[in-house]
Amino acid sequence: MEGSCGGGGGGGAGQMAAWQGRVGATNIGRLRHGKTSSSSSAAVAARGGGVTAWHLRVFAGVVGVMGCLLLVASLMMSAVHQVQFRNAAISRSFRGLQELKQNSVRTEEAEQIMHPRLLQMATSVVTKLLLMSNFPSLPVQNESDSDSVKFSLWEEPYKQARKWKPCAAKHSLPDEVPEENNNGFILISANGGLNQQRVAVCNAVVVAALLNATLVLPRFLYSSVWKDTSQFGDIYQEDYFVNYMKSDVHIVKDLPPHLQSLDLEAIGSQITDMDISKEAAPSEFIKAVLPILQQNGVVHFLGFGNRLGFDSVPVHLQRLRCRCNFHALKFVPEIQRAGSLLVQRLRRAGAMRTEMDKQLFGSNMLDVPALLAGGEPSRYLALHMRFEEDMVAYSLCDFGGGDAEREELQAYRETHFPTLAMRLRNTSVSPEEQRSLGRCPLTPEEAGLVLTALGYDRGTFIYVAGSKIYGGAARLRPLTRLFPNLVTKEDVLSSAELAPFKNFSSRLAALDFIACASADVFAVTDSGSQLSSLVSGYRVYHGRGRAPTLHPNRKRYAQILGEEEGIGWGGFERRVRNMVEEYKRVSARPRGRSVYRQPRTPGCMCRAAGDGSVDF
């Protein structure tokens, strides 16, 4: 009987010592107290004089079993209530998710749950996974389906990913672009947030080269949603950008004086997104824009959101697009230093430099003292939780909040998306149909269910990227119930360290970009998000086949959740793993897909051949 509990006294003692550092001395003391009481009872019984040796053996066996049960029960309770944060490196100001989590504990009655049955099963599973990870010999039953796909939690499962190498660093043209025979100047005013503007900048570089024009350093429009006055030079290194691209495109910081006084709209040189097709072919720019450029000497693209396509762009221009996105756009030193500090605290490691670090930080990676590192580097998963109010409102989906939620989101649309609000007055959109088509962003609860099904345990350390989560603590609590070790940049960096970026959403988004790109694993919750798209592509390009990304198919996931009442946890786990595994397969960019998300395409990345050469 004694040998059935943890493989004997020596094994049990070793496991107890290992667990003590995680759950604290209080629980260990409670366990020890329980054993002492049981031993005392046995001693009293032995002194009774009328008890036979057989009774003593039976009684000792019962006590042994009870001790094992108490040990397992105490470990389970400790795991359920344990919230462990990285001590030395993480700020204790609790201004981000930690504050939300504390609020959610005080307002449990307001918790918003859409999938109670699955959440209940997942809560049990993450705790058991943590116990199995720390105590392999404990008799903990695993509820997973035996036929479930074995999922690689922290590694890229396909070695083919390592055969793809970055190739866009090669110059598209042999020499610096001559200024003679130039057709004029291209000016863009990019809309959206940080990531939409990044795409617009690189598309503008391609259009300038296509039309043999000089590009004026891009300007960023003010958005009522993002409320950020930042310009190009506040986010990216201007001189580095100009110099890096000079062999491909001539770039200047301002229009020449004789063009600055022109009313570009009045002379017909202003081109809006209504004038150019979405993802237009290069031929459309040559036909519609080049004559205006040659006549007036300047063209102003206003908005310029997703105006250049992918499949019709020749290889030399595709390379130019990737040179811009993956090499020329470097964050300003202030953002690089703050991002370096953020990542090193998340890793608990100083002096660690990966290829990704070199690209993101250059010479501005801070040397964090070794005492902050706390031993071996730690792994973390970055989760882009795209569940802000603007995304929720624009999706036209129902998230279980009833009439109050619908009225609130409609009021937001009236203010920020008036065109969409007007369209809704004349047509009806079914939230159920939107969900079945995969157009609804994942809630924190649904994201947590995916991570649990993939096999991440309760102790997984998660960095959450994104702005304020819609619904606040009530929406967040189902996720923190499964994964309590959640932090944001506001938890990791102090108020003083974040002060230079306060009220500048694009600069704060740059820190999220850095933390997500540097993560051991990056989890996407919204395939339509520009940050998710750009970070995914950045990890493919610079990750050397060692930067896995989790990408659930929202349409398939909606189907799985729609059948949740009829499936057990094992079936749910198997279907989720199959869904995510399919996206991780390595292939060249499919037709119609973004180069920014999937850069394995001619001009951007090359595939290593068996003889050491590269081809596509």
PDB file of C-alpha atoms in Angstrom, residues 5-271:
ATOM      1  CA  CYS A   5       1.669   6.460  -3.484  1.00  0.00           C
ATOM      2  CA  GLY A   6       4.245   8.378  -5.545  1.00  0.00           C
ATOM      3  CA  GLY A   7       6.631   5.426  -5.861  1.00  0.00           C
ATOM      4  CA  GLY A   8       7.679   5.289  -2.183  1.00  0.00           C
ATOM      5  CA  GLY A   9       8.753   7.740   0.473  1.00  0.00           C
ATOM      6  CA  GLY A  10      11.848   8.975  -1.416  1.00  0.00           C
ATOM      7  CA  GLY A  11       9.896   9.862  -4.587  1.00  0.00           C
ATOM      8  CA  GLY A  12       7.132  11.561  -2.587  1.00  0.00           C
ATOM      9  CA  ALA A  13       9.638  13.658  -0.665  1.00  0.00           C
ATOM     10  CA  GLY A  14      11.340  14.752  -3.898  1.00  0.00           C
ATOM     11  CA  GLN A  15       8.050  15.807  -5.424  1.00  0.00           C
ATOM     12  CA  MET A  16       7.053  17.643  -2.273  1.00  0.00           C
ATOM     13  CA  ALA A  17      10.329  19.601  -2.344  1.00  0.00           C
ATOM     14  CA  ALA A  18       9.871  20.450  -6.033  1.00  0.00           C
ATOM     15  CA  TRP A  19       6.335  21.657  -5.478  1.00  0.00           C
ATOM     16  CA  GLN A  20       7.199  23.740  -2.418  1.00  0.00           C
ATOM     17  CA  GLY A  21       8.822  26.429  -4.531  1.00  0.00           C
ATOM     18  CA  ARG A  22       5.651  26.791  -6.585  1.00  0.00           C
ATOM     19  CA  VAL A  23       2.780  26.585  -4.139  1.00  0.00           C
ATOM     20  CA  GLY A  24       4.417  28.086  -1.047  1.00  0.00           C
ATOM     21  CA  ALA A  25       5.220  26.868   2.424  1.00  0.00           C
ATOM     22  CA  THR A  26       1.657  27.283   3.678  1.00  0.00           C
ATOM     23  CA  ASN A  27       0.245  24.383   1.687  1.00  0.00           C
ATOM     24  CA  ILE A  28       3.277  22.208   2.412  1.00  0.00           C
ATOM     25  CA  GLY A  29       2.845  22.943   6.125  1.00  0.00           C
ATOM     26  CA  ARG A  30      -0.797  21.934   5.878  1.00  0.00           C
ATOM     27  CA  LEU A  31       0.192  18.656   4.255  1.00  0.00           C
ATOM     28  CA  ARG A  32       2.810  18.023   6.913  1.00  0.00           C
ATOM     29  CA  HIS A  33       0.320  18.758   9.658  1.00  0.00           C
ATOM     30  CA  GLY A  34      -2.079  16.217   8.171  1.00  0.00           C
ATOM     31  CA  LYS A  35       0.616  13.521   8.165  1.00  0.00           C
ATOM     32  CA  THR A  36       1.607  14.288  11.776  1.00  0.00           C
ATOM     33  CA  SER A  37      -1.983  13.943  12.963  1.00  0.00           C
ATOM     34  CA  SER A  38      -2.351  10.609  11.212  1.00  0.00           C
ATOM     35  CA  SER A  39       0.906   9.319  12.693  1.00  0.00           C
ATOM     36  CA  SER A  40      -0.210  10.336  16.195  1.00  0.00           C
ATOM     37  CA  SER A  41      -3.498   8.468  15.790  1.00  0.00           C
ATOM     38  CA  ALA A  42      -1.620   5.361  14.752  1.00  0.00           C
ATOM     39  CA  ALA A  43       0.622   5.602  17.780  1.00  0.00           C
ATOM     40  CA  VAL A  44      -2.369   5.897  20.124  1.00  0.00           C
ATOM     41  CA  ALA A  45      -3.930   2.824  18.562  1.00  0.00           C
ATOM     42  CA  ALA A  46      -0.689   0.859  18.927  1.00  0.00           C
ATOM     43  CA  ARG A  47      -0.638   1.565  22.653  1.00  0.00           C
ATOM     44  CA  GLY A  48      -4.105   0.099  23.117  1.00  0.00           C
ATOM     45  CA  GLY A  49      -2.689  -3.307  24.082  1.00  0.00           C
ATOM     46  CA  GLY A  50      -5.683  -5.259  22.660  1.00  0.00           C
ATOM     47  CA  VAL A  51      -4.954  -4.616  19.006  1.00  0.00           C
ATOM     48  CA  THR A  52      -3.428  -7.431  16.978  1.00  0.00           C
ATOM     49  CA  ALA A  53      -0.565  -7.057  14.509  1.00  0.00           C
ATOM     50  CA  TRP A  54      -3.016  -7.700  11.653  1.00  0.00           C
ATOM     51  CA  HIS A  55      -5.219  -4.807  12.743  1.00  0.00           C
ATOM     52  CA  LEU A  56      -2.166  -2.605  12.935  1.00  0.00           C
ATOM     53  CA  ARG A  57      -1.146  -3.426   9.346  1.00  0.00           C
ATOM     54  CA  VAL A  58      -4.666  -2.752   8.054  1.00  0.00           C
ATOM     55  CA  PHE A  59      -4.859   0.494   9.959  1.00  0.00           C
ATOM     56  CA  ALA A  60      -1.437   1.588   8.670  1.00  0.00           C
ATOM     57  CA  GLY A  61      -2.535   0.826   5.111  1.00  0.00           C
ATOM     58  CA  VAL A  62      -5.678   2.931   5.518  1.00  0.00           C
ATOM     59  CA  VAL A  63      -3.620   5.780   6.936  1.00  0.00           C
ATOM     60  CA  GLY A  64      -1.225   5.514   3.974  1.00  0.00           C
ATOM     61  CA  VAL A  65      -4.049   5.730   1.441  1.00  0.00           C
ATOM     62  CA  MET A  66      -5.565   8.701   3.257  1.00  0.00           C
ATOM     63  CA  GLY A  67      -2.170  10.410   3.243  1.00  0.00           C
ATOM     64  CA  CYS A  68      -1.910   9.960  -0.520  1.00  0.00           C
ATOM     65  CA  LEU A  69      -5.415  11.314  -1.042  1.00  0.00           C
ATOM     66  CA  LEU A  70      -4.664  14.307   1.173  1.00  0.00           C
ATOM     67  CA  LEU A  71      -1.475  14.991  -0.790  1.00  0.00           C
ATOM     68  CA  VAL A  72      -3.211  14.913  -4.160  1.00  0.00           C
ATOM     69  CA  ALA A  73      -6.165  16.950  -2.878  1.00  0.00           C
ATOM     70  CA  SER A  74      -3.904  19.588  -1.404  1.00  0.00           C
ATOM     71  CA  LEU A  75      -1.864  19.853  -4.594  1.00  0.00           C
ATOM     72  CA  MET A  76      -5.055  20.188  -6.624  1.00  0.00           C
ATOM     73  CA  MET A  77      -6.361  22.955  -4.366  1.00  0.00           C
ATOM     74  CA  SER A  78      -3.007  24.724  -4.460  1.00  0.00           C
ATOM     75  CA  ALA A  79      -2.964  24.604  -8.246  1.00  0.00           C
ATOM     76  CA  VAL A  80      -6.527  25.891  -8.486  1.00  0.00           C
ATOM     77  CA  HIS A  81      -5.823  28.894  -6.273  1.00  0.00           C
ATOM     78  CA  GLN A  82      -2.212  29.496  -7.237  1.00  0.00           C
ATOM     79  CA  VAL A  83      -1.406  32.686  -9.145  1.00  0.00           C
ATOM     80  CA  GLN A  84       2.335  32.857  -9.635  1.00  0.00           C
ATOM     81  CA  PHE A  85       3.952  35.887 -11.246  1.00  0.00           C
ATOM     82  CA  ARG A  86       7.595  36.307 -12.064  1.00  0.00           C
ATOM     83  CA  ASN A  87       8.958  38.056  -9.027  1.00  0.00           C
ATOM     84  CA  ALA A  88      12.106  40.031  -9.741  1.00  0.00           C
ATOM     85  CA  ALA A  89      11.347  41.225 -13.259  1.00  0.00           C
ATOM     86  CA  ILE A  90       7.624  42.028 -13.233  1.00  0.00           C
ATOM     87  CA  SER A  91       6.269  45.334 -11.953  1.00  0.00           C
ATOM     88  CA  ARG A  92       3.865  44.951  -9.018  1.00  0.00           C
ATOM     89  CA  SER A  93       1.786  48.027  -9.812  1.00  0.00           C
ATOM     90  CA  PHE A  94      -1.051  45.888 -11.274  1.00  0.00           C
ATOM     91  CA  ARG A  95      -2.332  48.526 -13.670  1.00  0.00           C
ATOM     92  CA  GLY A  96      -3.227  46.222 -16.571  1.00  0.00           C
ATOM     93  CA  LEU A  97      -4.815  42.794 -16.575  1.00  0.00           C
ATOM     94  CA  GLN A  98      -3.920  42.280 -12.930  1.00  0.00           C
ATOM     95  CA  GLU A  99      -6.215  45.133 -11.925  1.00  0.00           C
ATOM     96  CA  LEU A 100      -8.956  43.707 -14.094  1.00  0.00           C
ATOM     97  CA  LYS A 101      -8.494  40.288 -12.524  1.00  0.00           C
ATOM     98  CA  GLN A 102      -8.747  41.722  -9.021  1.00  0.00           C
ATOM     99  CA  ASN A 103     -11.924  43.558  -9.978  1.00  0.00           C
ATOM    100  CA  SER A 104     -13.370  40.410 -11.514  1.00  0.00           C
ATOM    101  CA  VAL A 105     -12.909  38.527  -8.238  1.00  0.00           C
ATOM    102  CA  ARG A 106     -15.017  41.155  -6.478  1.00  0.00           C
ATOM    103  CA  THR A 107     -17.751  40.998  -9.151  1.00  0.00           C
ATOM    104  CA  GLU A 108     -18.137  37.314  -9.905  1.00  0.00           C
ATOM    105  CA  GLU A 109     -21.855  37.723 -10.430  1.00  0.00           C
ATOM    106  CA  ALA A 110     -21.140  39.864 -13.519  1.00  0.00           C
ATOM    107  CA  GLU A 111     -19.007  37.170 -15.179  1.00  0.00           C
ATOM    108  CA  GLN A 112     -20.004  36.693 -18.832  1.00  0.00           C
ATOM    109  CA  ILE A 113     -19.756  33.105 -20.029  1.00  0.00           C
ATOM    110  CA  MET A 114     -20.906  31.845 -23.422  1.00  0.00           C
ATOM    111  CA  HIS A 115     -19.769  28.207 -23.168  1.00  0.00           C
ATOM    112  CA  PRO A 116     -20.290  27.067 -19.534  1.00  0.00           C
ATOM    113  CA  ARG A 117     -20.045  23.320 -20.205  1.00  0.00           C
ATOM    114  CA  LEU A 118     -16.744  23.532 -22.065  1.00  0.00           C
ATOM    115  CA  LEU A 119     -15.349  26.049 -19.599  1.00  0.00           C
ATOM    116  CA  GLN A 120     -16.099  23.748 -16.683  1.00  0.00           C
ATOM    117  CA  MET A 121     -14.292  20.858 -18.372  1.00  0.00           C
ATOM    118  CA  ALA A 122     -11.374  23.092 -19.394  1.00  0.00           C
ATOM    119  CA  THR A 123     -10.944  24.353 -15.814  1.00  0.00           C
ATOM    120  CA  SER A 124     -10.407  20.783 -14.655  1.00  0.00           C
ATOM    121  CA  VAL A 125      -8.117  19.953 -17.583  1.00  0.00           C
ATOM    122  CA  VAL A 126      -5.634  22.857 -17.147  1.00  0.00           C
ATOM    123  CA  THR A 127      -5.144  21.954 -13.487  1.00  0.00           C
ATOM    124  CA  LYS A 128      -4.562  18.292 -14.298  1.00  0.00           C
ATOM    125  CA  LEU A 129      -2.119  19.249 -17.048  1.00  0.00           C
ATOM    126  CA  LEU A 130      -0.138  21.306 -14.528  1.00  0.00           C
ATOM    127  CA  LEU A 131      -0.065  18.397 -12.062  1.00  0.00           C
ATOM    128  CA  MET A 132       0.994  15.957 -14.784  1.00  0.00           C
ATOM    129  CA  SER A 133       3.765  18.327 -15.842  1.00  0.00           C
ATOM    130  CA  ASN A 134       5.165  18.733 -12.329  1.00  0.00           C
ATOM    131  CA  PHE A 135       4.384  15.249 -10.951  1.00  0.00           C
ATOM    132  CA  PRO A 136       4.423  12.660 -13.757  1.00  0.00           C
ATOM    133  CA  SER A 137       4.084   9.757 -11.283  1.00  0.00           C
ATOM    134  CA  LEU A 138       0.909  11.014  -9.612  1.00  0.00           C
ATOM    135  CA  PRO A 139      -2.201   8.971 -10.539  1.00  0.00           C
ATOM    136  CA  VAL A 140      -3.994  11.818 -12.340  1.00  0.00           C
ATOM    137  CA  GLN A 141      -6.457  10.759 -15.007  1.00  0.00           C
ATOM    138  CA  ASN A 142      -6.073  12.520 -18.349  1.00  0.00           C
ATOM    139  CA  GLU A 143      -9.403  13.309 -20.018  1.00  0.00           C
ATOM    140  CA  SER A 144      -7.824  13.754 -23.464  1.00  0.00           C
ATOM    141  CA  ASP A 145      -8.875  11.543 -26.347  1.00  0.00           C
ATOM    142  CA  SER A 146      -6.309   8.828 -27.006  1.00  0.00           C
ATOM    143  CA  ASP A 147      -6.637   9.531 -30.747  1.00  0.00           C
ATOM    144  CA  SER A 148      -5.985  13.240 -30.292  1.00  0.00           C
ATOM    145  CA  VAL A 149      -3.254  14.854 -32.381  1.00  0.00           C
ATOM    146  CA  LYS A 150       0.028  15.190 -30.471  1.00  0.00           C
ATOM    147  CA  PHE A 151       0.595  18.945 -30.458  1.00  0.00           C
ATOM    148  CA  SER A 152       3.993  20.608 -30.248  1.00  0.00           C
ATOM    149  CA  LEU A 153       3.478  23.327 -27.674  1.00  0.00           C
ATOM    150  CA  TRP A 154       6.697  25.337 -27.985  1.00  0.00           C
ATOM    151  CA  GLU A 155       8.339  24.186 -31.223  1.00  0.00           C
ATOM    152  CA  GLU A 156       7.632  24.520 -34.923  1.00  0.00           C
ATOM    153  CA  PRO A 157       6.549  20.953 -35.807  1.00  0.00           C
ATOM    154  CA  TYR A 158       7.647  20.985 -39.456  1.00  0.00           C
ATOM    155  CA  LYS A 159      11.361  21.048 -40.222  1.00  0.00           C
ATOM    156  CA  GLN A 160      10.607  22.363 -43.738  1.00  0.00           C
ATOM    157  CA  ALA A 161      10.075  25.773 -42.129  1.00  0.00           C
ATOM    158  CA  ARG A 162      13.833  25.999 -41.473  1.00  0.00           C
ATOM    159  CA  LYS A 163      14.617  25.590 -45.169  1.00  0.00           C
ATOM    160  CA  TRP A 164      13.148  28.988 -46.029  1.00  0.00           C
ATOM    161  CA  LYS A 165      15.588  31.891 -45.820  1.00  0.00           C
ATOM    162  CA  PRO A 166      15.106  35.672 -46.044  1.00  0.00           C
ATOM    163  CA  CYS A 167      16.029  36.972 -49.511  1.00  0.00           C
ATOM    164  CA  ALA A 168      14.616  40.492 -49.678  1.00  0.00           C
ATOM    165  CA  ALA A 169      17.795  42.096 -48.360  1.00  0.00           C
ATOM    166  CA  LYS A 170      19.151  41.860 -51.914  1.00  0.00           C
ATOM    167  CA  HIS A 171      18.742  45.126 -53.776  1.00  0.00           C
ATOM    168  CA  SER A 172      16.029  45.174 -56.403  1.00  0.00           C
ATOM    169  CA  LEU A 173      18.139  47.469 -58.615  1.00  0.00           C
ATOM    170  CA  PRO A 174      21.937  47.453 -59.034  1.00  0.00           C
ATOM    171  CA  ASP A 175      22.720  51.117 -58.364  1.00  0.00           C
ATOM    172  CA  GLU A 176      21.224  54.098 -56.613  1.00  0.00           C
ATOM    173  CA  VAL A 177      18.132  55.344 -58.414  1.00  0.00           C
ATOM    174  CA  PRO A 178      18.980  58.313 -60.672  1.00  0.00           C
ATOM    175  CA  GLU A 179      16.949  61.466 -60.153  1.00  0.00           C
ATOM    176  CA  GLU A 180      16.812  62.355 -63.845  1.00  0.00           C
ATOM    177  CA  ASN A 181      13.797  61.221 -65.891  1.00  0.00           C
ATOM    178  CA  ASN A 182      11.794  61.218 -62.666  1.00  0.00           C
ATOM    179  CA  ASN A 183       8.052  61.615 -63.235  1.00  0.00           C
ATOM    180  CA  GLY A 184       7.371  63.647 -60.087  1.00  0.00           C
ATOM    181  CA  PHE A 185       6.532  63.252 -56.425  1.00  0.00           C
ATOM    182  CA  ILE A 186       4.221  60.844 -54.623  1.00  0.00           C
ATOM    183  CA  LEU A 187       2.763  61.910 -51.306  1.00  0.00           C
ATOM    184  CA  ILE A 188       0.652  59.578 -49.132  1.00  0.00           C
ATOM    185  CA  SER A 189      -1.448  60.262 -46.059  1.00  0.00           C
ATOM    186  CA  ALA A 190      -2.051  56.824 -44.540  1.00  0.00           C
ATOM    187  CA  ASN A 191      -5.100  56.094 -42.412  1.00  0.00           C
ATOM    188  CA  GLY A 192      -5.718  53.549 -39.655  1.00  0.00           C
ATOM    189  CA  GLY A 193      -3.445  52.534 -36.809  1.00  0.00           C
ATOM    190  CA  LEU A 194       0.209  51.547 -36.641  1.00  0.00           C
ATOM    191  CA  ASN A 195      -0.075  48.357 -38.645  1.00  0.00           C
ATOM    192  CA  GLN A 196      -2.389  49.624 -41.394  1.00  0.00           C
ATOM    193  CA  GLN A 197      -0.023  52.545 -41.846  1.00  0.00           C
ATOM    194  CA  ARG A 198       2.965  50.211 -42.067  1.00  0.00           C
ATOM    195  CA  VAL A 199       1.336  48.351 -44.948  1.00  0.00           C
ATOM    196  CA  ALA A 200       0.477  51.645 -46.663  1.00  0.00           C
ATOM    197  CA  VAL A 201       4.085  52.830 -46.396  1.00  0.00           C
ATOM    198  CA  CYS A 202       5.504  49.726 -48.062  1.00  0.00           C
ATOM    199  CA  ASN A 203       2.829  49.718 -50.759  1.00  0.00           C
ATOM    200  CA  ALA A 204       3.677  53.366 -51.465  1.00  0.00           C
ATOM    201  CA  VAL A 205       7.343  52.454 -51.888  1.00  0.00           C
ATOM    202  CA  VAL A 206       6.353  49.932 -54.563  1.00  0.00           C
ATOM    203  CA  VAL A 207       4.053  52.390 -56.360  1.00  0.00           C
ATOM    204  CA  ALA A 208       6.787  55.046 -56.374  1.00  0.00           C
ATOM    205  CA  ALA A 209       9.214  52.607 -57.983  1.00  0.00           C
ATOM    206  CA  LEU A 210       6.557  51.445 -60.439  1.00  0.00           C
ATOM    207  CA  LEU A 211       5.824  55.008 -61.577  1.00  0.00           C
ATOM    208  CA  ASN A 212       9.474  56.114 -61.479  1.00  0.00           C
ATOM    209  CA  ALA A 213       8.631  58.799 -58.927  1.00  0.00           C
ATOM    210  CA  THR A 214      10.162  60.281 -55.797  1.00  0.00           C
ATOM    211  CA  LEU A 215       8.400  59.303 -52.575  1.00  0.00           C
ATOM    212  CA  VAL A 216       7.852  61.981 -49.952  1.00  0.00           C
ATOM    213  CA  LEU A 217       8.216  60.606 -46.431  1.00  0.00           C
ATOM    214  CA  PRO A 218       4.705  59.289 -45.595  1.00  0.00           C
ATOM    215  CA  ARG A 219       2.301  61.165 -43.362  1.00  0.00           C
ATOM    216  CA  PHE A 220      -0.174  59.556 -40.943  1.00  0.00           C
ATOM    217  CA  LEU A 221      -3.770  60.735 -40.679  1.00  0.00           C
ATOM    218  CA  TYR A 222      -5.396  61.367 -37.307  1.00  0.00           C
ATOM    219  CA  SER A 223      -8.078  58.791 -36.494  1.00  0.00           C
ATOM    220  CA  SER A 224     -11.045  59.310 -34.181  1.00  0.00           C
ATOM    221  CA  VAL A 225     -10.657  55.653 -33.174  1.00  0.00           C
ATOM    222  CA  TRP A 226      -6.899  55.603 -32.476  1.00  0.00           C
ATOM    223  CA  LYS A 227      -6.599  59.271 -31.397  1.00  0.00           C
ATOM    224  CA  ASP A 228      -2.878  59.454 -32.058  1.00  0.00           C
ATOM    225  CA  THR A 229      -1.016  62.427 -33.518  1.00  0.00           C
ATOM    226  CA  SER A 230       2.203  60.447 -34.131  1.00  0.00           C
ATOM    227  CA  GLN A 231       3.943  60.900 -37.466  1.00  0.00           C
ATOM    228  CA  PHE A 232       6.443  58.680 -39.295  1.00  0.00           C
ATOM    229  CA  GLY A 233       9.486  60.047 -37.476  1.00  0.00           C
ATOM    230  CA  ASP A 234       7.881  59.465 -34.067  1.00  0.00           C
ATOM    231  CA  ILE A 235       7.705  55.734 -34.735  1.00  0.00           C
ATOM    232  CA  TYR A 236      10.334  54.816 -37.347  1.00  0.00           C
ATOM    233  CA  GLN A 237      13.921  55.905 -37.944  1.00  0.00           C
ATOM    234  CA  GLU A 238      13.644  58.320 -40.880  1.00  0.00           C
ATOM    235  CA  ASP A 239      17.291  58.409 -41.969  1.00  0.00           C
ATOM    236  CA  TYR A 240      17.682  54.639 -41.787  1.00  0.00           C
ATOM    237  CA  PHE A 241      14.558  54.194 -43.924  1.00  0.00           C
ATOM    238  CA  VAL A 242      15.697  56.701 -46.563  1.00  0.00           C
ATOM    239  CA  ASN A 243      19.226  55.301 -46.772  1.00  0.00           C
ATOM    240  CA  TYR A 244      18.201  51.659 -46.824  1.00  0.00           C
ATOM    241  CA  MET A 245      15.780  52.188 -49.711  1.00  0.00           C
ATOM    242  CA  LYS A 246      17.940  54.599 -51.747  1.00  0.00           C
ATOM    243  CA  SER A 247      19.050  51.866 -54.166  1.00  0.00           C
ATOM    244  CA  ASP A 248      15.407  51.248 -55.057  1.00  0.00           C
ATOM    245  CA  VAL A 249      13.434  54.455 -54.564  1.00  0.00           C
ATOM    246  CA  HIS A 250      14.418  58.082 -54.134  1.00  0.00           C
ATOM    247  CA  ILE A 251      12.843  59.345 -50.884  1.00  0.00           C
ATOM    248  CA  VAL A 252      12.747  62.933 -49.594  1.00  0.00           C
ATOM    249  CA  LYS A 253      11.353  64.358 -46.385  1.00  0.00           C
ATOM    250  CA  ASP A 254       9.288  67.170 -47.929  1.00  0.00           C
ATOM    251  CA  LEU A 255       7.850  68.360 -51.219  1.00  0.00           C
ATOM    252  CA  PRO A 256       9.947  71.026 -52.950  1.00  0.00           C
ATOM    253  CA  PRO A 257       8.800  74.589 -52.148  1.00  0.00           C
ATOM    254  CA  HIS A 258       7.162  75.214 -55.529  1.00  0.00           C
ATOM    255  CA  LEU A 259       4.760  72.275 -54.958  1.00  0.00           C
ATOM    256  CA  GLN A 260       3.972  72.880 -51.290  1.00  0.00           C
ATOM    257  CA  SER A 261       1.646  75.802 -52.043  1.00  0.00           C
ATOM    258  CA  LEU A 262      -0.492  73.908 -54.565  1.00  0.00           C
ATOM    259  CA  ASP A 263      -4.075  72.890 -53.799  1.00  0.00           C
ATOM    260  CA  LEU A 264      -3.639  69.270 -54.851  1.00  0.00           C
ATOM    261  CA  GLU A 265      -7.340  68.506 -54.713  1.00  0.00           C
ATOM    262  CA  ALA A 266      -8.188  71.526 -56.902  1.00  0.00           C
ATOM    263  CA  ILE A 267      -5.709  70.535 -59.633  1.00  0.00           C
ATOM    264  CA  GLY A 268      -6.908  66.919 -59.630  1.00  0.00           C
ATOM    265  CA  SER A 269      -3.810  65.427 -58.007  1.00  0.00           C
ATOM    266  CA  GLN A 270      -5.553  64.036 -54.932  1.00  0.00           C
ATOM    267  CA  ILE A 271      -6.504  60.354 -55.238  1.00  0.00           C
TER     268      ILE A 271
END
